[in-house]
Coordinates of C-alpha atoms in Angstrom, one line a residue:
M1 CA 0.3 20.5 1.2
R2 CA -2.5 19.1 -1.2
I3 CA -1.3 15.3 -3.2
I4 CA -2.9 15.1 -6.4
T5 CA -2.8 11.4 -7.4
P6 CA -3.4 10.5 -10.6
Q7 CA -6.5 9.0 -12.1
V8 CA -7.3 6.2 -14.7
S9 CA -10.5 4.7 -15.9
V10 CA -11.9 1.8 -14.7
E11 CA -12.0 1.0 -18.3
D12 CA -8.2 1.7 -19.0
A13 CA -7.1 0.3 -15.9
L14 CA -8.8 -3.1 -16.7
R15 CA -6.9 -3.0 -20.2
I16 CA -3.2 -1.9 -18.8
S17 CA -3.6 -3.9 -15.7
G18 CA -5.8 -5.9 -15.4
A19 CA -9.4 -7.4 -13.3
D20 CA -7.0 -8.3 -10.3
A21 CA -5.4 -4.9 -10.0
V22 CA -9.0 -2.7 -10.7
Y23 CA -10.1 -5.0 -7.9
Y24 CA -7.5 -4.2 -5.3
G25 CA -7.4 -0.4 -6.1
T26 CA -11.0 -0.2 -5.7
Q27 CA -13.1 -2.8 -3.7
M28 CA -10.8 -3.6 -1.1
R29 CA -11.0 -2.0 2.3
G30 CA -7.1 -0.8 3.7
A31 CA -6.1 -2.5 6.5
S32 CA -4.7 -1.6 10.1
N33 CA -2.1 -3.1 12.4
A34 CA -3.5 -0.8 15.4
K35 CA -5.3 -3.9 17.1
A36 CA -2.0 -6.2 17.1
K37 CA -0.1 -3.1 18.1
R38 CA -2.3 -2.4 21.0
E39 CA -3.7 -5.8 22.3
L40 CA -0.9 -8.4 21.3
N41 CA 2.7 -5.8 21.4
F42 CA 3.0 -6.6 17.8
Q43 CA 5.9 -4.8 16.4
P44 CA 6.7 -5.3 13.1
R45 CA 9.6 -5.1 11.5
P46 CA 11.1 -2.6 8.7
L47 CA 10.8 -3.7 5.1
E48 CA 14.6 -4.6 4.2
W49 CA 13.4 -3.0 0.7
M50 CA 12.8 -0.2 2.1
V51 CA 15.7 0.1 4.6
N52 CA 17.8 -0.7 1.1
T53 CA 16.5 2.0 -0.7
A54 CA 16.7 4.6 2.3
V55 CA 20.2 4.0 2.1
A56 CA 21.2 3.9 -1.5
H57 CA 19.4 7.3 -1.8
A58 CA 20.9 8.8 1.4
S59 CA 24.3 8.1 -0.3

């Protein structure tokens, strides 16, 4: 399955969302918890808003 994501030009994004949003969307690299999970036994908790959203949609 191929997921198609909408694309917006940098100029339009600057006008609509501002410089910070463009920076976060184009310049920052991704992050991973893999090292913390592996070396520190990090176990992130479920985000409350996601759990509540899933419960609401299941009803």
